Every structure is written in C-alpha cells, then in structure tokens.
mmCIF file of C-alpha atoms in Angstrom:
data_model
loop_
_atom_site.group_PDB
_atom_site.id
_atom_site.type_symbol
_atom_site.label_atom_id
_atom_site.label_comp_id
_atom_site.label_asym_id
_atom_site.label_seq_id
_atom_site.Cartn_x
_atom_site.Cartn_y
_atom_site.Cartn_z
ATOM 1 C CA MET A 1 0.133 -0.295 -0.044
ATOM 2 C CA ILE A 2 1.051 3.396 -0.408
ATOM 3 C CA GLN A 3 -0.230 5.983 2.029
ATOM 4 C CA ILE A 4 -0.970 9.440 0.206
ATOM 5 C CA ASN A 5 -2.368 11.318 3.059
ATOM 6 C CA ALA A 6 -4.188 10.385 6.169
ATOM 7 C CA ASP A 7 -7.440 9.491 4.855
ATOM 8 C CA GLN A 8 -5.988 7.578 1.170
ATOM 9 C CA SER A 9 -4.261 4.834 0.534
ATOM 10 C CA PHE A 10 -3.634 2.622 -2.640
ATOM 11 C CA ALA A 11 -2.616 -0.723 -3.787
ATOM 12 C CA ILE A 12 0.349 -0.557 -5.672
ATOM 13 C CA GLU A 13 -1.201 -3.350 -8.357
ATOM 14 C CA ASP A 14 -3.790 -0.330 -8.630
ATOM 15 C CA ILE A 15 -1.902 2.309 -9.197
ATOM 16 C CA LEU A 16 -0.677 4.003 -12.802
ATOM 17 C CA PHE A 17 2.447 5.679 -12.669
ATOM 18 C CA SER A 18 2.535 7.800 -15.466
ATOM 19 C CA PHE A 19 6.364 9.520 -16.842
ATOM 20 C CA ALA A 20 7.055 11.413 -19.926
ATOM 21 C CA LEU A 21 10.638 9.639 -20.095
ATOM 22 C CA GLU A 22 12.057 6.598 -18.537
ATOM 23 C CA SER A 23 15.023 7.809 -17.342
ATOM 24 C CA GLU A 24 12.164 9.506 -14.915
ATOM 25 C CA ALA A 25 11.237 5.876 -13.614
ATOM 26 C CA ALA A 26 14.166 4.206 -14.278
ATOM 27 C CA GLU A 27 14.778 0.657 -12.064
ATOM 28 C CA VAL A 28 13.185 1.820 -9.326
ATOM 29 C CA PHE A 29 9.604 1.627 -10.792
ATOM 30 C CA LYS A 30 10.730 -1.281 -12.943
ATOM 31 C CA ASN A 31 8.265 -3.841 -10.924
ATOM 32 C CA CYS A 32 4.992 -1.069 -11.120
ATOM 33 C CA ASN A 33 2.203 -0.623 -13.643
ATOM 34 C CA THR A 34 3.999 2.009 -15.443
ATOM 35 C CA LEU A 35 3.129 4.473 -18.456
ATOM 36 C CA ILE A 36 5.932 6.375 -20.501
ATOM 37 C CA THR A 37 3.968 9.074 -22.062
ATOM 38 C CA GLY A 38 6.898 11.013 -23.875
ATOM 39 C CA ILE A 39 7.083 14.639 -24.104
ATOM 40 C CA GLY A 40 4.341 17.125 -24.182
ATOM 41 C CA LYS A 41 0.569 17.344 -23.825
ATOM 42 C CA VAL A 42 -0.532 15.866 -26.856
ATOM 43 C CA ASN A 43 1.387 12.446 -26.378
ATOM 44 C CA ALA A 44 0.699 12.916 -22.900
ATOM 45 C CA ALA A 45 -3.213 12.478 -23.184
ATOM 46 C CA TYR A 46 -2.987 10.521 -25.923
ATOM 47 C CA GLU A 47 -0.877 7.971 -23.907
ATOM 48 C CA LEU A 48 -3.106 8.119 -20.832
ATOM 49 C CA SER A 49 -6.535 7.875 -22.634
ATOM 50 C CA LYS A 50 -5.284 4.560 -24.354
ATOM 51 C CA ALA A 51 -4.209 3.210 -20.531
ATOM 52 C CA ILE A 52 -7.395 4.752 -18.778
ATOM 53 C CA GLN A 53 -9.217 2.407 -21.399
ATOM 54 C CA LYS A 54 -6.906 -1.118 -20.857
ATOM 55 C CA LYS A 55 -5.892 -0.770 -17.584
ATOM 56 C CA LYS A 56 -8.750 1.155 -15.540
ATOM 57 C CA PRO A 57 -6.799 2.494 -12.672
ATOM 58 C CA SER A 58 -7.972 3.131 -9.268
ATOM 59 C CA ILE A 59 -5.183 6.181 -9.080
ATOM 60 C CA ILE A 60 -2.878 8.037 -11.220
ATOM 61 C CA ILE A 61 0.233 9.464 -10.309
ATOM 62 C CA ASN A 62 2.116 11.636 -12.722
ATOM 63 C CA LEU A 63 5.626 11.710 -11.377
ATOM 64 C CA GLY A 64 8.501 13.515 -13.614
ATOM 65 C CA SER A 65 11.087 16.252 -13.706
ATOM 66 C CA ALA A 66 9.937 19.701 -13.554
ATOM 67 C CA GLY A 67 11.028 23.554 -13.356
ATOM 68 C CA SER A 68 10.889 26.264 -11.008
ATOM 69 C CA SER A 69 12.618 29.536 -10.174
ATOM 70 C CA CYS A 70 10.488 29.225 -6.870
ATOM 71 C CA PHE A 71 11.596 26.253 -5.212
ATOM 72 C CA GLN A 72 15.033 24.472 -4.565
ATOM 73 C CA LYS A 73 16.205 21.332 -7.073
ATOM 74 C CA GLY A 74 16.039 18.479 -5.573
ATOM 75 C CA ASP A 75 12.871 19.550 -4.374
ATOM 76 C CA VAL A 76 9.900 17.469 -4.690
ATOM 77 C CA ILE A 77 6.578 19.069 -4.985
ATOM 78 C CA CYS A 78 3.247 18.284 -5.034
ATOM 79 C CA CYS A 79 1.320 20.055 -7.500
ATOM 80 C CA THR A 80 -2.598 20.449 -6.848
ATOM 81 C CA LYS A 81 -3.358 23.027 -9.516
ATOM 82 C CA PHE A 82 -2.940 23.084 -13.047
ATOM 83 C CA VAL A 83 -1.804 26.050 -15.693
ATOM 84 C CA GLN A 84 -2.283 25.600 -19.201
ATOM 85 C CA ARG A 85 1.340 28.165 -19.966
ATOM 86 C CA ASP A 86 1.056 28.493 -23.577
ATOM 87 C CA MET A 87 -2.515 29.226 -23.946
ATOM 88 C CA ASP A 88 -3.265 32.455 -24.601
ATOM 89 C CA VAL A 89 -6.326 33.576 -26.682
ATOM 90 C CA ARG A 90 -6.545 37.168 -24.717
ATOM 91 C CA GLY A 91 -7.084 38.635 -28.277
ATOM 92 C CA LEU A 92 -10.418 37.659 -28.573
ATOM 93 C CA GLY A 93 -11.271 38.565 -24.581
ATOM 94 C CA PHE A 94 -10.626 35.312 -22.868
ATOM 95 C CA ALA A 95 -8.845 35.025 -19.504
ATOM 96 C CA HIS A 96 -4.852 34.017 -19.913
ATOM 97 C CA TYR A 97 -4.181 30.027 -19.486
ATOM 98 C CA GLU A 98 -7.947 30.315 -20.195
ATOM 99 C CA THR A 99 -9.467 27.707 -23.268
ATOM 100 C CA PRO A 100 -11.747 29.021 -24.976
ATOM 101 C CA LEU A 101 -15.627 27.466 -24.725
ATOM 102 C CA SER A 102 -14.626 24.648 -22.135
ATOM 103 C CA GLY A 103 -16.091 25.517 -19.774
ATOM 104 C CA LEU A 104 -12.951 25.363 -17.398
ATOM 105 C CA PRO A 105 -11.417 28.122 -15.450
ATOM 106 C CA PRO A 106 -7.928 29.159 -15.989
ATOM 107 C CA VAL A 107 -6.608 27.070 -13.460
ATOM 108 C CA LEU A 108 -7.676 23.573 -12.852
ATOM 109 C CA GLN A 109 -7.526 22.711 -9.072
ATOM 110 C CA TYR A 110 -7.807 18.820 -9.422
ATOM 111 C CA GLY A 111 -5.185 16.783 -7.468
ATOM 112 C CA LEU A 112 -4.830 15.547 -4.191
ATOM 113 C CA LYS A 113 -1.949 16.862 -1.273
ATOM 114 C CA MET A 114 0.585 14.159 0.260
ATOM 115 C CA ASP A 115 1.413 14.344 3.532
ATOM 116 C CA GLY A 116 4.985 16.276 4.107
ATOM 117 C CA LEU A 117 5.497 17.841 1.265
ATOM 118 C CA GLN A 118 5.435 21.289 -0.233
ATOM 119 C CA GLU A 119 2.463 22.415 -2.986
ATOM 120 C CA GLY A 120 2.697 24.127 -5.832
ATOM 121 C CA ILE A 121 0.840 25.109 -8.803
ATOM 122 C CA CYS A 122 1.942 23.414 -12.202
ATOM 123 C CA GLY A 123 2.415 25.394 -15.359
ATOM 124 C CA THR A 124 2.441 23.107 -18.489
ATOM 125 C CA GLY A 125 3.666 24.320 -21.902
ATOM 126 C CA ASP A 126 4.935 22.272 -25.425
ATOM 127 C CA ASN A 127 8.111 24.543 -24.767
ATOM 128 C CA PHE A 128 10.570 23.921 -21.920
ATOM 129 C CA GLU A 129 11.011 26.996 -20.091
ATOM 130 C CA MET A 130 14.318 28.683 -19.632
ATOM 131 C CA GLY A 131 13.019 32.569 -18.490
ATOM 132 C CA HIS A 132 10.120 31.888 -15.726
ATOM 133 C CA CYS A 133 8.221 35.072 -14.588
ATOM 134 C CA SER A 134 4.781 34.526 -14.618
ATOM 135 C CA ASP A 135 3.050 34.987 -10.881
ATOM 136 C CA ALA A 136 0.430 32.554 -11.807
ATOM 137 C CA TYR A 137 2.528 29.038 -11.482
ATOM 138 C CA ASN A 138 5.337 28.157 -9.803
ATOM 139 C CA VAL A 139 6.625 24.616 -11.424
ATOM 140 C CA VAL A 140 6.949 24.243 -14.578
ATOM 141 C CA ASP A 141 6.703 21.250 -16.771
ATOM 142 C CA MET A 142 5.440 20.048 -20.377
ATOM 143 C CA GLU A 143 2.526 17.251 -19.382
ATOM 144 C CA ALA A 144 0.999 17.620 -16.106
ATOM 145 C CA TYR A 145 -1.994 19.729 -17.576
ATOM 146 C CA ALA A 146 -3.290 17.464 -19.940
ATOM 147 C CA LEU A 147 -3.021 14.182 -17.594
ATOM 148 C CA ALA A 148 -4.425 16.034 -14.088
ATOM 149 C CA MET A 149 -7.722 17.141 -16.926
ATOM 150 C CA ILE A 150 -8.864 13.617 -18.288
ATOM 151 C CA ALA A 151 -8.254 12.708 -15.323
ATOM 152 C CA MET A 152 -10.416 14.940 -13.481
ATOM 153 C CA LYS A 153 -13.489 14.597 -16.728
ATOM 154 C CA GLU A 154 -12.927 10.610 -15.596
ATOM 155 C CA ASN A 155 -13.725 11.361 -12.113
ATOM 156 C CA ILE A 156 -10.160 8.884 -11.593
ATOM 157 C CA PRO A 157 -8.226 10.379 -8.229
ATOM 158 C CA PHE A 158 -4.753 12.368 -9.802
ATOM 159 C CA LEU A 159 -1.747 12.912 -7.497
ATOM 160 C CA CYS A 160 1.229 15.039 -9.088
ATOM 161 C CA LEU A 161 4.614 14.934 -7.612
ATOM 162 C CA LYS A 162 7.737 17.078 -9.340
ATOM 163 C CA TYR A 163 10.816 16.555 -8.749
ATOM 164 C CA ILE A 164 12.930 20.624 -9.537
ATOM 165 C CA SER A 165 15.404 19.655 -11.740
ATOM 166 C CA ASP A 166 16.178 22.997 -12.634
ATOM 167 C CA GLY A 167 15.336 26.352 -12.203
ATOM 168 C CA ALA A 168 13.811 27.752 -15.360
ATOM 169 C CA ASP A 169 16.431 29.958 -15.995
ATOM 170 C CA ASP A 170 19.419 29.865 -18.086
ATOM 171 C CA ASN A 171 21.236 27.298 -17.065
ATOM 172 C CA ALA A 172 17.632 24.968 -16.883
ATOM 173 C CA ALA A 173 19.226 22.640 -19.907
ATOM 174 C CA GLU A 174 22.579 21.419 -18.294
ATOM 175 C CA ASP A 175 21.013 21.560 -15.260
ATOM 176 C CA TRP A 176 17.854 18.725 -16.150
ATOM 177 C CA THR A 177 20.769 16.846 -18.158
ATOM 178 C CA VAL A 178 22.128 16.144 -14.383
ATOM 179 C CA GLN A 179 19.220 16.146 -11.965
ATOM 180 C CA VAL A 180 16.993 13.888 -14.302
ATOM 181 C CA HIS A 181 18.287 10.668 -13.046
ATOM 182 C CA LYS A 182 18.128 11.734 -9.010
ATOM 183 C CA ALA A 183 14.249 11.515 -9.797
ATOM 184 C CA ALA A 184 13.409 8.723 -9.611
ATOM 185 C CA VAL A 185 15.369 7.726 -6.417
ATOM 186 C CA ALA A 186 13.911 10.709 -4.590
ATOM 187 C CA TYR A 187 10.249 8.990 -6.035
ATOM 188 C CA GLY A 188 10.877 6.052 -3.955
ATOM 189 C CA LYS A 189 11.897 6.998 -0.850
ATOM 190 C CA ILE A 190 9.105 9.011 -0.581
ATOM 191 C CA LEU A 191 6.542 5.915 -1.845
ATOM 192 C CA GLY A 192 7.909 3.429 -0.208
ATOM 193 C CA LEU A 193 8.911 1.486 -2.805
ATOM 194 C CA ASN A 194 11.438 -0.834 -1.649
ATOM 195 C CA LYS A 195 12.137 -3.703 -3.211
ATOM 196 C CA GLU A 196 10.166 -5.132 -0.382
ATOM 197 C CA ASP A 197 7.072 -2.805 -1.092
ATOM 198 C CA VAL A 198 7.677 -3.117 -4.925
ATOM 199 C CA LEU A 199 7.115 -7.125 -4.607
ATOM 200 C CA ALA A 200 4.384 -7.584 -1.719
#
C-alpha cells in the first residue's frame, strides 16, 4: 500500500504511475504499473487516454522532473493546481491561460495533497521554459495539465509529484540533464518503494 495522506492509501497494483520519460522512472519502478507518455501535452493526453481504457486504474500518479525559480533543485513538490501556460487567447477577450469555450477555469484545481510535501501550481506548456517570470504558477513542466484534466473528466484520483531539476532559467537545459536521473530515487523514498514494497 502507498499512503498518500491520512485519509487515502492505494494498493500498488491499482496505481498507474505516469512518466514522460523512462529515465524519470529508472529501475525504481520496473515492477510497477508504469506508463511512459513521451514529451508534451498531446502525447501525454493520447497515451493516458489509452491506458485508462485498458488498465482502469484506481489512481493516476504523475511523476517527473520540472523546473522552478521558486523551489530548490532536488525538492519534490506536490502539485494540486495546473495552468496551461501556453494557452493565450486574450486577443479574443478570454482570460490568460483560459481555454476558450471549454467551461474550465484558467487554473485547474484537481490533485490530491500528499502529507509532508510542499504544494505547488504547475504550469504546463509545449516548450522548455528558460525564463520563468509568471506569478500564476511556480513549477513548469510539459505534461501535467493534460493528465490532470483527463483524470478529472474520468473521475479518477490524481496525484502529481514533481522533482525540481532546474531553475527554469538560463542554466535549465544543463541542470535538467544532470538532475533528471535523481528523480526516480527521490520518488522511491517518498513513496516507500523499496524492493519488499514493490514485490508485496
């Protein structure tokens, strides 16, 4: 069992662990039910939609690397709110980050809180952000908004944990290359995924 908070825990076999890249999962999750979506919102949405129909998970846990100019490298942040940071239709009178005619607010609030972790707002976009300057979000990635939206529409609990690999700044690309491999180890510790847990 994996304990999310005081009220919620899930059996490992009922969890779908979602990663953009295999390097973010590494060996830690090799005996778990994992989904590697590929990079970007379209890939994430397509692969998760297929996996939900096939595997019918009790919870989706999105794990991966992210940038932030607010949190420290190596921190694991629990994201409970999501912004589609490259959605900008202000020219037609819509709010910044609002998807026109979707019925969804600019900030999507859908995610479980995990005890003991800092909370963040994840800005998802199809670009590698190297000049973060928005107050609307404090973590940047390329998949989580799409995953959270689908989980919400399918009424499946969603937990999003992001390992801060870079500062979303001029050094982001170099930092990410070094730090991304440390993410799986950090997640394994937080989720209690030692060998005995995985095989239980």
